[in-house]
PDB file of N, CA and C in Angstrom:
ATOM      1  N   UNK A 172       0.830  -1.171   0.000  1.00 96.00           N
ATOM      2  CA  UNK A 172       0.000   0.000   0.000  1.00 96.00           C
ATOM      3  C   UNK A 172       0.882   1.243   0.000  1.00 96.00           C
ATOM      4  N   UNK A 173       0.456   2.250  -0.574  1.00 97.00           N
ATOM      5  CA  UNK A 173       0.780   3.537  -1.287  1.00 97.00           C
ATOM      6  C   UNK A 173      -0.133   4.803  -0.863  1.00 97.00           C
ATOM      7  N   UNK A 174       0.422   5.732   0.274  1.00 98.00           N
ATOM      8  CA  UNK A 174      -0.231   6.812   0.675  1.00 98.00           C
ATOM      9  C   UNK A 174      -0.615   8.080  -0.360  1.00 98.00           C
ATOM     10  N   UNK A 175      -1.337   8.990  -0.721  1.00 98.00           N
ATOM     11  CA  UNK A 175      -0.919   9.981  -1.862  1.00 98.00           C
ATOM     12  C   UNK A 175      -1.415  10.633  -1.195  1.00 98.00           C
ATOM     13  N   UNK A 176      -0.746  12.195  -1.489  1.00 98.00           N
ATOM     14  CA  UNK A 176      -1.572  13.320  -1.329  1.00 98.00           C
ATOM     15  C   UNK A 176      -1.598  14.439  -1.896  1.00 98.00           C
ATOM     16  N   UNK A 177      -2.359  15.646  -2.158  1.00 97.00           N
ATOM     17  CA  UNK A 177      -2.314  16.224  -3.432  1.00 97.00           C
ATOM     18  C   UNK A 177      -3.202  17.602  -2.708  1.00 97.00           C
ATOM     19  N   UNK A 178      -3.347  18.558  -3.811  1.00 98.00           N
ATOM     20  CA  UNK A 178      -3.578  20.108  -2.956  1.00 98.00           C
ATOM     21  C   UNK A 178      -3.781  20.356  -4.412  1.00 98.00           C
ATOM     22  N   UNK A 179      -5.161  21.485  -4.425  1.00 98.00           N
ATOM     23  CA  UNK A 179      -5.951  22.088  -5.624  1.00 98.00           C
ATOM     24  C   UNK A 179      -6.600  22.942  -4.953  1.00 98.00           C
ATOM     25  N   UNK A 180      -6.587  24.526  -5.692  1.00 98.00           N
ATOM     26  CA  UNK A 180      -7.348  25.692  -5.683  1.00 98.00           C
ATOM     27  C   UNK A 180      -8.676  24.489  -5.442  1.00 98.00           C
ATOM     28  N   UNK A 181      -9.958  25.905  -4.999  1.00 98.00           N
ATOM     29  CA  UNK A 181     -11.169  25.401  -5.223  1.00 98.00           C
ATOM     30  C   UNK A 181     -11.409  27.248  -4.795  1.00 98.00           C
ATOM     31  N   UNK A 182     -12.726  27.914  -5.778  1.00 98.00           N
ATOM     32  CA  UNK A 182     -13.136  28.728  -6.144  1.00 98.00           C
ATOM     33  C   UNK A 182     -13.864  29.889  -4.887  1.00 98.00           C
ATOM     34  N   UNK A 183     -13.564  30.230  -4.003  1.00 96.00           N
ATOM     35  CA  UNK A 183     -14.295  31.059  -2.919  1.00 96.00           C
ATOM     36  C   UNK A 183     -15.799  31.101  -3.206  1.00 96.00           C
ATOM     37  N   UNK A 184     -16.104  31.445  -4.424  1.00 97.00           N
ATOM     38  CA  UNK A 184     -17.555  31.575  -4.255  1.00 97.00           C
ATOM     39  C   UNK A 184     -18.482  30.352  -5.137  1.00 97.00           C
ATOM     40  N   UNK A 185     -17.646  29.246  -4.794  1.00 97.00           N
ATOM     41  CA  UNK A 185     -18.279  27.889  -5.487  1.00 97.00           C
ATOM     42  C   UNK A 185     -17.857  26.767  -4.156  1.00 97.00           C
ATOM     43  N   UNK A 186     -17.691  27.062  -3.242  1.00 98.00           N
ATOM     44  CA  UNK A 186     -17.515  26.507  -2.049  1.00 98.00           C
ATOM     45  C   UNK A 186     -18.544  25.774  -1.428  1.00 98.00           C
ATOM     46  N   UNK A 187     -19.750  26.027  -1.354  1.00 97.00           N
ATOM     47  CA  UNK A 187     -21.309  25.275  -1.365  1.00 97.00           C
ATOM     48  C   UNK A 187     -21.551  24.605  -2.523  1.00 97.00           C
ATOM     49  N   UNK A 188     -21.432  24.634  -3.813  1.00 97.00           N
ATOM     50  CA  UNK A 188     -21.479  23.582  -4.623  1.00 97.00           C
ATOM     51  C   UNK A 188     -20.654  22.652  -5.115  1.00 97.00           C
ATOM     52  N   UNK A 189     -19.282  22.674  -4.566  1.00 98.00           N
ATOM     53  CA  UNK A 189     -18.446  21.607  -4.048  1.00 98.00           C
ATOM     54  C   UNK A 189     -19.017  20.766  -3.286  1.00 98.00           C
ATOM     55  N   UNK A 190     -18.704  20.842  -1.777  1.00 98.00           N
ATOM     56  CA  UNK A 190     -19.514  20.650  -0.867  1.00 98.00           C
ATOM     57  C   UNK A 190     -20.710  19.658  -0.982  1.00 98.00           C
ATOM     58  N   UNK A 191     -21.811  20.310  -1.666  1.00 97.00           N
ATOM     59  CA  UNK A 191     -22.887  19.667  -1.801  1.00 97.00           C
ATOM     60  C   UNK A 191     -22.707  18.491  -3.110  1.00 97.00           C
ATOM     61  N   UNK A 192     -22.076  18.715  -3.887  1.00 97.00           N
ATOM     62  CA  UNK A 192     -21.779  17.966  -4.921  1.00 97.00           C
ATOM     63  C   UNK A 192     -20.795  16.285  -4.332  1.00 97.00           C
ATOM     64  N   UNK A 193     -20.101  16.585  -3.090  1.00 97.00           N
ATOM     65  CA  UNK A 193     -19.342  15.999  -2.737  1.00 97.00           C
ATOM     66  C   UNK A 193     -19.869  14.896  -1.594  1.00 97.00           C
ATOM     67  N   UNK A 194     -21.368  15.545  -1.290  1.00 97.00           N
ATOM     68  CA  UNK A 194     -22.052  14.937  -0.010  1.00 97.00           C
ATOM     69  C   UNK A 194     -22.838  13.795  -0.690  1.00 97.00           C
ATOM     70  N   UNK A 195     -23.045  13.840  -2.053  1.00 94.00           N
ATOM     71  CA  UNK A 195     -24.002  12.338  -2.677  1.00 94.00           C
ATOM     72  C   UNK A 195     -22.838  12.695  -4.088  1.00 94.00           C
ATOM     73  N   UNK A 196     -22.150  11.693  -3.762  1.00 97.00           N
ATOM     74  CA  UNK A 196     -20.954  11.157  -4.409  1.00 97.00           C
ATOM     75  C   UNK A 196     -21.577  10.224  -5.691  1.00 97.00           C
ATOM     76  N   UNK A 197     -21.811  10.590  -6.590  1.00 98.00           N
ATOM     77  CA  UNK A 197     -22.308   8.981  -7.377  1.00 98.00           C
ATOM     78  C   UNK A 197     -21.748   7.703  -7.420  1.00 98.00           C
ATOM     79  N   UNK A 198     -22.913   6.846  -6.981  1.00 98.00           N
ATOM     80  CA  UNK A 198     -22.282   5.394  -6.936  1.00 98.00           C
ATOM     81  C   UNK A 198     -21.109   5.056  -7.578  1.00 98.00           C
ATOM     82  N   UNK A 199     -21.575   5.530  -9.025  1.00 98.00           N
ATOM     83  CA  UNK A 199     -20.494   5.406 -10.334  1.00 98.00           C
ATOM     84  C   UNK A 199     -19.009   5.368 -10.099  1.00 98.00           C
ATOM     85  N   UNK A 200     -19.318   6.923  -9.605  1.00 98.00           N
ATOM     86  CA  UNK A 200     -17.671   7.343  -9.193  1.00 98.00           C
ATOM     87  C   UNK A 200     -17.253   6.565  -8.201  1.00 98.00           C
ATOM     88  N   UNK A 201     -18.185   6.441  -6.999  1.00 98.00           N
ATOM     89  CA  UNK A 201     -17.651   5.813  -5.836  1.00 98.00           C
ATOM     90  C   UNK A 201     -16.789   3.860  -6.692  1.00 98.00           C
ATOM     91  N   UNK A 202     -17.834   3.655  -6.978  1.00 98.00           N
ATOM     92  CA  UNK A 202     -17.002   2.058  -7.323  1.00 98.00           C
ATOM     93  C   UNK A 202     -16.755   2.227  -8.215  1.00 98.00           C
ATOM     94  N   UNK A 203     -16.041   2.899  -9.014  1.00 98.00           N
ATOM     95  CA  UNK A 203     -14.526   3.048 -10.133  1.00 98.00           C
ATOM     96  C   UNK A 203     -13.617   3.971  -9.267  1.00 98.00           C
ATOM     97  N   UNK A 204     -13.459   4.506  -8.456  1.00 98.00           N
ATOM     98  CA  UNK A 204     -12.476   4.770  -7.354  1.00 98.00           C
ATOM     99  C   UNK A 204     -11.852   3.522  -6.439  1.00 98.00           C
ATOM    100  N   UNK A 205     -13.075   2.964  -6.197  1.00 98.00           N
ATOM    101  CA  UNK A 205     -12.613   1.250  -5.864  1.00 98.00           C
ATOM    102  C   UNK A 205     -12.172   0.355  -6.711  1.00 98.00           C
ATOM    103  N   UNK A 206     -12.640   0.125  -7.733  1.00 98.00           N
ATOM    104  CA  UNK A 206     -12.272  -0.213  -8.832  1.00 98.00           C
ATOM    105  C   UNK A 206     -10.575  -0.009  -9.166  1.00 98.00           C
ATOM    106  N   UNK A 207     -10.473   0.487  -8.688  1.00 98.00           N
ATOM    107  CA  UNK A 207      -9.202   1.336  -9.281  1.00 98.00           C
ATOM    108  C   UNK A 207      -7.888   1.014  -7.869  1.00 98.00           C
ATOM    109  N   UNK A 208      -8.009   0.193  -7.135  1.00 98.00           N
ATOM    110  CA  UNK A 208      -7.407   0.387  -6.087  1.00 98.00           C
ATOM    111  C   UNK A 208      -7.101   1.695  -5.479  1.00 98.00           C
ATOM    112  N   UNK A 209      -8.110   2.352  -4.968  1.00 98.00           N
ATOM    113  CA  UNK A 209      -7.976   3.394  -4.322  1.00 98.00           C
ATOM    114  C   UNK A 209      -8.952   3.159  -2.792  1.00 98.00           C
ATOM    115  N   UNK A 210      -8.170   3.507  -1.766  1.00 98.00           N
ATOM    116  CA  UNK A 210      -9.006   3.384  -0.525  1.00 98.00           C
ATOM    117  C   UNK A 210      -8.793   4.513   0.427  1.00 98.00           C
ATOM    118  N   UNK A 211      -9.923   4.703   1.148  1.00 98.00           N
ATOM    119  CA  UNK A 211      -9.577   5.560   2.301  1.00 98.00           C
ATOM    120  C   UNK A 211      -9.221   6.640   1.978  1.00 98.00           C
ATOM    121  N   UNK A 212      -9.944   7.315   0.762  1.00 98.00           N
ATOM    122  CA  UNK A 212      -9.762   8.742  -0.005  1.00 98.00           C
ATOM    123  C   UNK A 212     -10.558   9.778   0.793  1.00 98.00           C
ATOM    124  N   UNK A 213     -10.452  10.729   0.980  1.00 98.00           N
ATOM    125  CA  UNK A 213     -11.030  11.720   2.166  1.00 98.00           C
ATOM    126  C   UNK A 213     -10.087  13.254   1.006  1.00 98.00           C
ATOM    127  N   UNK A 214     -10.971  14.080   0.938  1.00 98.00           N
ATOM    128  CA  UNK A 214     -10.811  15.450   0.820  1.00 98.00           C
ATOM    129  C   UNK A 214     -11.119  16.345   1.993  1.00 98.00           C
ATOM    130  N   UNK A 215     -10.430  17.517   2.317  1.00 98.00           N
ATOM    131  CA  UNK A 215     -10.285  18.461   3.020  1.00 98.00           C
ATOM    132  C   UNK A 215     -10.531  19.751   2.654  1.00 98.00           C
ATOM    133  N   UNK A 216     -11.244  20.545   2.965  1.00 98.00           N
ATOM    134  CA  UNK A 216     -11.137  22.262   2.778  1.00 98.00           C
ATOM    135  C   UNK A 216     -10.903  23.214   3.502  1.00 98.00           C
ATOM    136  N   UNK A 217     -10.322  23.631   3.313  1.00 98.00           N
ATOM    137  CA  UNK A 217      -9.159  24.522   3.836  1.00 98.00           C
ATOM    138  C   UNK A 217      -8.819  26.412   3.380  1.00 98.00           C
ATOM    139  N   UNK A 218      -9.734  27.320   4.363  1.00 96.00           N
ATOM    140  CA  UNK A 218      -8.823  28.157   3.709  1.00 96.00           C
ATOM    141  C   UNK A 218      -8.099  29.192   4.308  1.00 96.00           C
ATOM    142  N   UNK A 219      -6.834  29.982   3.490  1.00 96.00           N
ATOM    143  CA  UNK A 219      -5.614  29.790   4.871  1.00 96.00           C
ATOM    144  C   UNK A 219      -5.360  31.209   4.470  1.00 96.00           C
ATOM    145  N   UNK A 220      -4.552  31.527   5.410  1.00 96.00           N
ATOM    146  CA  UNK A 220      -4.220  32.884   5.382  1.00 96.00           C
ATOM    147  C   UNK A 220      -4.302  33.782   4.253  1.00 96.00           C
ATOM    148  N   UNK A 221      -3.909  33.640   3.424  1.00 94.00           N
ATOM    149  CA  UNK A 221      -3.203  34.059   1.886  1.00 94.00           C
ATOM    150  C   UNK A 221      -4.982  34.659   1.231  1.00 94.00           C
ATOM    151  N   UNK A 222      -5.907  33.834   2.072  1.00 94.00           N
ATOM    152  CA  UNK A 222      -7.553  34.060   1.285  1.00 94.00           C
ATOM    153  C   UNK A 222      -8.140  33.059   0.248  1.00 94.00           C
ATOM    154  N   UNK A 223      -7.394  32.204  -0.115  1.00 96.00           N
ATOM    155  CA  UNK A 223      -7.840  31.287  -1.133  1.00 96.00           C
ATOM    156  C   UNK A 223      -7.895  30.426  -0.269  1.00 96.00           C
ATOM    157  N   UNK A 224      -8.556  29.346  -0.727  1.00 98.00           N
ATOM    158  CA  UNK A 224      -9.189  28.218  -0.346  1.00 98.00           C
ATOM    159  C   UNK A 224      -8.323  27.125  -1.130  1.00 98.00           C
ATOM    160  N   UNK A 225      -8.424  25.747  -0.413  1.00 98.00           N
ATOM    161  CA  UNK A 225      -7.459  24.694  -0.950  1.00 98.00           C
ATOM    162  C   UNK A 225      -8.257  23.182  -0.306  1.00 98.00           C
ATOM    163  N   UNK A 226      -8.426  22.398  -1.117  1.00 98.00           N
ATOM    164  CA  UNK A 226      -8.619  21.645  -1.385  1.00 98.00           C
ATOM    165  C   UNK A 226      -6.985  20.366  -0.971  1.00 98.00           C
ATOM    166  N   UNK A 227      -7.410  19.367   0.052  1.00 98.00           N
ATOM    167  CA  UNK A 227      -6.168  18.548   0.193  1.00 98.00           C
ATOM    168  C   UNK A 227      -7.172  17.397   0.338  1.00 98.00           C
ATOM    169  N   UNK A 228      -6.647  16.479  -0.440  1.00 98.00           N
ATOM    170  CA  UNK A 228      -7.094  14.762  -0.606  1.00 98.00           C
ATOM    171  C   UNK A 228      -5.632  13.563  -0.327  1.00 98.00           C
ATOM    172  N   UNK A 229      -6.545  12.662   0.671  1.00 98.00           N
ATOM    173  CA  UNK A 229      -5.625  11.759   0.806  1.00 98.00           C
ATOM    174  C   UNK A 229      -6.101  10.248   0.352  1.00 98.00           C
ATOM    175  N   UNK A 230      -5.289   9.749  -0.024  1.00 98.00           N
ATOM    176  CA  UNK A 230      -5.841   8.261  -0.405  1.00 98.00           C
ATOM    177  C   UNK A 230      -4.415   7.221  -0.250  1.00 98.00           C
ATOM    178  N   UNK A 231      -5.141   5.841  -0.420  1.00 98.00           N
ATOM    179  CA  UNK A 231      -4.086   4.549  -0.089  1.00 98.00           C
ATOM    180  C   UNK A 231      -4.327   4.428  -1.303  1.00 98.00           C
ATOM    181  N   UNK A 232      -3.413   3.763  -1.797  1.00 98.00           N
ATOM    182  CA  UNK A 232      -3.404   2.961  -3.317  1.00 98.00           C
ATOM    183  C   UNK A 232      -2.889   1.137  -3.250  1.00 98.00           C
ATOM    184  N   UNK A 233      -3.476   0.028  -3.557  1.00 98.00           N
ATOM    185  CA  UNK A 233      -3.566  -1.061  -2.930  1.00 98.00           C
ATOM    186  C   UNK A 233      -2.919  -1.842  -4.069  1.00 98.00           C
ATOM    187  N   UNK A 234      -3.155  -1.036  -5.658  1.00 98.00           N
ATOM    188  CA  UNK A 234      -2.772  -2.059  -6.521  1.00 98.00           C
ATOM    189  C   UNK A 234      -1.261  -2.187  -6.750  1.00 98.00           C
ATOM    190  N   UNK A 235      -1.032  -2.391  -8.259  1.00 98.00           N
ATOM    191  CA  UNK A 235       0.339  -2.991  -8.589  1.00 98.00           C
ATOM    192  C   UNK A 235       0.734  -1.794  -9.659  1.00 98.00           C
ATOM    193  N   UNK A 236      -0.172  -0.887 -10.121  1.00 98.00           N
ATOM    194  CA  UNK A 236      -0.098   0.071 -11.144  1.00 98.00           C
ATOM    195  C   UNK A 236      -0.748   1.100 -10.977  1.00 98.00           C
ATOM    196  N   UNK A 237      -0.390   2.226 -10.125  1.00 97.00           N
ATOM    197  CA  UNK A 237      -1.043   3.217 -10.463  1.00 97.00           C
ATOM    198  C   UNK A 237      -1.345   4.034 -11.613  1.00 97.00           C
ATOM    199  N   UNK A 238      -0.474   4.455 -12.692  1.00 95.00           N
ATOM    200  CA  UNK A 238      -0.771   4.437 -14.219  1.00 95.00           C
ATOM    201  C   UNK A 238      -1.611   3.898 -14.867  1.00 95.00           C
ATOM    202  N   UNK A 239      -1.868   2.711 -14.513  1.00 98.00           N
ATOM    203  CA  UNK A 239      -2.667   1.979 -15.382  1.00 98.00           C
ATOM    204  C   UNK A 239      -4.272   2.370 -15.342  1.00 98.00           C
ATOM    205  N   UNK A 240      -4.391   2.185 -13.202  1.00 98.00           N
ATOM    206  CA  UNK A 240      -5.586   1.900 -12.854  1.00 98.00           C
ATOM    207  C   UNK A 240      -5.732   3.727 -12.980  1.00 98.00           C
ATOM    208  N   UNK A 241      -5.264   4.614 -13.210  1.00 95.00           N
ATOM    209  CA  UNK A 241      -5.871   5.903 -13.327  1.00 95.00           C
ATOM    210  C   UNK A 241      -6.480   6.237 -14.552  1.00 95.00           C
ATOM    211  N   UNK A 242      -5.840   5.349 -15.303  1.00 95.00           N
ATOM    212  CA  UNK A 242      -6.058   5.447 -16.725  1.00 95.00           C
ATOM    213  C   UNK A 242      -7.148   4.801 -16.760  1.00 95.00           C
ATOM    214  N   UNK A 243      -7.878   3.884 -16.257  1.00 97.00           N
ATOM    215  CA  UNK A 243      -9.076   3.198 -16.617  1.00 97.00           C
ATOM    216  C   UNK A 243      -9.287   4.414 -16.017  1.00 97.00           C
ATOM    217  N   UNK A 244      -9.207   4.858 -14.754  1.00 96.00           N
ATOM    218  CA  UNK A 244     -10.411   6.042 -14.637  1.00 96.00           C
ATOM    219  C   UNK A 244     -10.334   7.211 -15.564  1.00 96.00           C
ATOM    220  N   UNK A 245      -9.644   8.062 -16.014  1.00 94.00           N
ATOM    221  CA  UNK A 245      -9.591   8.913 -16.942  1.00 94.00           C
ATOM    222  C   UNK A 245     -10.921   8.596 -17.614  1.00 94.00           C
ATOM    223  N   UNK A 246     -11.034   7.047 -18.318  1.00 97.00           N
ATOM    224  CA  UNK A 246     -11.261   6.762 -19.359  1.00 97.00           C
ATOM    225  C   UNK A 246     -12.931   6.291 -19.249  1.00 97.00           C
ATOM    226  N   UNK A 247     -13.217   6.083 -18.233  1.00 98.00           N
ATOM    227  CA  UNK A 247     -15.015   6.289 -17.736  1.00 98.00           C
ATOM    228  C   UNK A 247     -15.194   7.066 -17.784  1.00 98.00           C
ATOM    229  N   UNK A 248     -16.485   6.835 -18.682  1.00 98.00           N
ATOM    230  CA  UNK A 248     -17.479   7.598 -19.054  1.00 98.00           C
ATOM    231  C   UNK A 248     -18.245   8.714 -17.944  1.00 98.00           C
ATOM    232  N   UNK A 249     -18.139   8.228 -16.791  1.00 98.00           N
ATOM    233  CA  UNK A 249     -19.259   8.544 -15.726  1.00 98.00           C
ATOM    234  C   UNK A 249     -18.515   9.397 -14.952  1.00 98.00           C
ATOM    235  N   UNK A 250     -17.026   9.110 -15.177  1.00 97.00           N
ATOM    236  CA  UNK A 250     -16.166   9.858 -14.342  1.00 97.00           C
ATOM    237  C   UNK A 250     -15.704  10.779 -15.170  1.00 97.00           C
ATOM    238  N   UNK A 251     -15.381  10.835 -16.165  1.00 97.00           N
ATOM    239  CA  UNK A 251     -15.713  11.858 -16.991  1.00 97.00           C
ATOM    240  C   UNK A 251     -16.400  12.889 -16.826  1.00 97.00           C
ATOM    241  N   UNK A 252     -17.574  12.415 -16.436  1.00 98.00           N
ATOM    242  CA  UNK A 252     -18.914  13.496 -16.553  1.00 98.00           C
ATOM    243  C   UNK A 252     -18.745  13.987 -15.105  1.00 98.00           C
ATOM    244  N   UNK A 253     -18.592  13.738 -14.140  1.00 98.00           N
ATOM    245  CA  UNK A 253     -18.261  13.985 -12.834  1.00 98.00           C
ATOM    246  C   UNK A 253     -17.222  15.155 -12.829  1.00 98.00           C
ATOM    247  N   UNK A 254     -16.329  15.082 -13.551  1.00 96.00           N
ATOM    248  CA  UNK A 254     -15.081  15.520 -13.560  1.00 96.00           C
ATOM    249  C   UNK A 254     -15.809  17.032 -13.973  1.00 96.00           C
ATOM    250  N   UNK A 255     -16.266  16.543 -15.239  1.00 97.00           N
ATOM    251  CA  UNK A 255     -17.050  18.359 -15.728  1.00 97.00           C
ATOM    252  C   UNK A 255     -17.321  18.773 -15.319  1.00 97.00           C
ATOM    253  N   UNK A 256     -18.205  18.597 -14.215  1.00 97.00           N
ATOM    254  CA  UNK A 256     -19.142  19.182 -12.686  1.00 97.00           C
ATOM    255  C   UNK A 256     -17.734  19.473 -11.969  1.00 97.00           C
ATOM    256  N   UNK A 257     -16.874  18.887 -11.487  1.00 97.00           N
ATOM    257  CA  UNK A 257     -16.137  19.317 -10.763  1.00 97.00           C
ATOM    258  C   UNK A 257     -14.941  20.227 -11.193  1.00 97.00           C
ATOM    259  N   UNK A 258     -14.001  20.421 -12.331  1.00 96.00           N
ATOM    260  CA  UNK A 258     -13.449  20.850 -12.515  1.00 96.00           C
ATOM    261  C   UNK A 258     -13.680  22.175 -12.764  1.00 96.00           C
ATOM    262  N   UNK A 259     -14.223  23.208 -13.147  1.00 97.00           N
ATOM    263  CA  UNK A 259     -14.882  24.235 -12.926  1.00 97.00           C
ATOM    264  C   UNK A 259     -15.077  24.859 -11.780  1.00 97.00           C
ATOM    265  N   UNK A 260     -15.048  24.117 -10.528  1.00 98.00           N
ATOM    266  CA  UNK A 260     -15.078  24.635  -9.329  1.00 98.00           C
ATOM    267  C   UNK A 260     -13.990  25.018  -9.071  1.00 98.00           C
ATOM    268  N   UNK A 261     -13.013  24.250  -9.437  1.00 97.00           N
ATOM    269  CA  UNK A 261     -11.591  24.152  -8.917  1.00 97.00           C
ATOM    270  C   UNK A 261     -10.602  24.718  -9.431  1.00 97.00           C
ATOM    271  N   UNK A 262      -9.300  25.644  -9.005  1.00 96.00           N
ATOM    272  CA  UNK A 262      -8.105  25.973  -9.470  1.00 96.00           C
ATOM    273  C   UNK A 262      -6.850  25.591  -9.134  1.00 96.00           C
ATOM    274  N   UNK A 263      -6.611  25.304 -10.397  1.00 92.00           N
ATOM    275  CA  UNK A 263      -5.628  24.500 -10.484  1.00 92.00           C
ATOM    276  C   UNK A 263      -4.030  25.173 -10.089  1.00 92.00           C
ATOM    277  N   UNK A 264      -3.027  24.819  -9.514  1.00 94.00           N
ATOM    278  CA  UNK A 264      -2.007  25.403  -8.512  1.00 94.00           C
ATOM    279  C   UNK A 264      -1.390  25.199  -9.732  1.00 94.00           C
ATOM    280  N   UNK A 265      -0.213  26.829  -9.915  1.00 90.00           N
ATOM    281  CA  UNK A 265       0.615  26.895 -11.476  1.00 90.00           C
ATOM    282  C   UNK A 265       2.070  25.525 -11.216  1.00 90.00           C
ATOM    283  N   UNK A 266       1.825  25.421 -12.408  1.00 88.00           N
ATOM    284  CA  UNK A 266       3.088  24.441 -13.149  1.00 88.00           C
ATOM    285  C   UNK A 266       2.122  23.100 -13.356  1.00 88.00           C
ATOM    286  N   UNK A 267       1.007  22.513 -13.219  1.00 90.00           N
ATOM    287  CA  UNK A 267       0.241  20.928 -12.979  1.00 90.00           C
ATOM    288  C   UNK A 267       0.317  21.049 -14.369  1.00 90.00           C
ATOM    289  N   UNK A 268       0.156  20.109 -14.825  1.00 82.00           N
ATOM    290  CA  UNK A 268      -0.829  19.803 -15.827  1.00 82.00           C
ATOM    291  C   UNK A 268      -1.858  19.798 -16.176  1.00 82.00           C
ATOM    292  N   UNK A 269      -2.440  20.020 -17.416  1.00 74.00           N
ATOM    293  CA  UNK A 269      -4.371  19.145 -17.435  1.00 74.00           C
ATOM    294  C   UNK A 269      -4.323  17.823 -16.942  1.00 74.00           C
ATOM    295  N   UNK A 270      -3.315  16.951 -16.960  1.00 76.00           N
ATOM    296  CA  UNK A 270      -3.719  15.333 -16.821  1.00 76.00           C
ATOM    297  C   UNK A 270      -3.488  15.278 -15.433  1.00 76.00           C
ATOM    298  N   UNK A 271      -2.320  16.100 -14.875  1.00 82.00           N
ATOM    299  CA  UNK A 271      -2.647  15.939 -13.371  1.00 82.00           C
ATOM    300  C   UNK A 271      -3.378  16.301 -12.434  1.00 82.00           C
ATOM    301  N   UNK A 272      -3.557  17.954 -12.694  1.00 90.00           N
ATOM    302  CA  UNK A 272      -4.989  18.313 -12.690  1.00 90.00           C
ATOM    303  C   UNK A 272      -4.642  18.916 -11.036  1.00 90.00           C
ATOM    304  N   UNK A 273      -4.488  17.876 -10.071  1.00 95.00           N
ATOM    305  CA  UNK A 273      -4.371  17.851  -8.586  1.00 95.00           C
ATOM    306  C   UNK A 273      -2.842  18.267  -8.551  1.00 95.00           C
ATOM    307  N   UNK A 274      -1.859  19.040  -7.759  1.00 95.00           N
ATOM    308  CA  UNK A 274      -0.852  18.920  -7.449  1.00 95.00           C
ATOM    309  C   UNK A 274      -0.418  17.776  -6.605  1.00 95.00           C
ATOM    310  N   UNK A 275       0.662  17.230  -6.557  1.00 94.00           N
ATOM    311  CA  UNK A 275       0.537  16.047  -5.586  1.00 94.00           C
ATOM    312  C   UNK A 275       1.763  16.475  -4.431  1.00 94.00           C
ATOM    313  N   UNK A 276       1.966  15.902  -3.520  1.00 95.00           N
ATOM    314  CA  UNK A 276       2.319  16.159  -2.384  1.00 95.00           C
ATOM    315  C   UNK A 276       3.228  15.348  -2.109  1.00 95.00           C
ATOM    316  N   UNK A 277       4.473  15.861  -1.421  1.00 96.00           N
ATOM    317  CA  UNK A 277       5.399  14.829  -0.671  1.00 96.00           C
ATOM    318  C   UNK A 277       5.560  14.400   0.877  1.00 96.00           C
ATOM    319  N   UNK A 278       4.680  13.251   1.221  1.00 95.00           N
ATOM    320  CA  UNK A 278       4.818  12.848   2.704  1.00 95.00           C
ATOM    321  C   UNK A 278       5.795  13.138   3.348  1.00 95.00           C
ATOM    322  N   UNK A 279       5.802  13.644   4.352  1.00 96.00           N
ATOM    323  CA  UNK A 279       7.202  13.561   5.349  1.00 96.00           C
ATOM    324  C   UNK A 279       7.124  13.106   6.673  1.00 96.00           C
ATOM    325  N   UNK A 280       5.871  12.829   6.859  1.00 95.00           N
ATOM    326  CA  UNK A 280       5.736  11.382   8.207  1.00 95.00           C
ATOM    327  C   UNK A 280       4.263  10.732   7.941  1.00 95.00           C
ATOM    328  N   UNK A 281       4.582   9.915   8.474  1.00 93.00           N
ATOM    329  CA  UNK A 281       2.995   8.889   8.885  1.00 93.00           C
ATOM    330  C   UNK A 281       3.381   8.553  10.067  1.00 93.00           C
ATOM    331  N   UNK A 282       2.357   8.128  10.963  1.00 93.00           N
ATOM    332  CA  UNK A 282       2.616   7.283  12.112  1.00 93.00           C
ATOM    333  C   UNK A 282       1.240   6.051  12.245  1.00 93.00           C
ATOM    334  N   UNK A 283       1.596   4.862  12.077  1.00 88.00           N
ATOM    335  CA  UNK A 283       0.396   4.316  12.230  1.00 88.00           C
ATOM    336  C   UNK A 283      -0.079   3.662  14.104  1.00 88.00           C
TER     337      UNK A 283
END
């Protein structure tokens, strides 16, 4: 198992339709996130001194390929459509990519 974590703008005045969008999760998404060896994914909102708001998600990763199994998700249909709803809310932190979308994060402790 494989900890990740990652940090994304999210919009000050789209903060309630995050939120609410995030509270009835579609099945869809939910089991192709499983699907995908992903567990114990939890998002955070956050907003910090500076005035913007931030978005931090953590997840385990269980499989043998993360590349692979992201790529099946990319590649649903349903998550797709999810994504449209969500990406629009969100700003994206400079230098990412479109494909990464999320900045990702470097652990520097766990304690279990």
């Amino acid at each position: 198992m494989k900890r990740y974590g990652s940090v994304i703008g999210l919009y000050k005045h789209r903060i309630k339709e995050y939120v609410e969008l995030h509270a009835n999760v579609w099945p869809s998404v939910a089991n192709m996130i499983h699907e995908c060896n992903i567990r114990n994914y939890s998002i955070y909102l956050r907003k910090l001194p500076d005035g913007n708001v931030y978005l931090f998600s953590y997840f385990e990763y269980i499989g043998s390929d993360i590349e692979d199994d992201l790529e099946k998700m990319r590649c649903d249909p349903e998550t797709q459509r999810w994504w449209s709803l969500c990406k629009p809310l969100q700003s994206k932190l400079p230098g990412v990519t479109d494909e990464a979308w999320w900045a990702g994060m470097e652990e520097v402790f766990h304690q279990d």
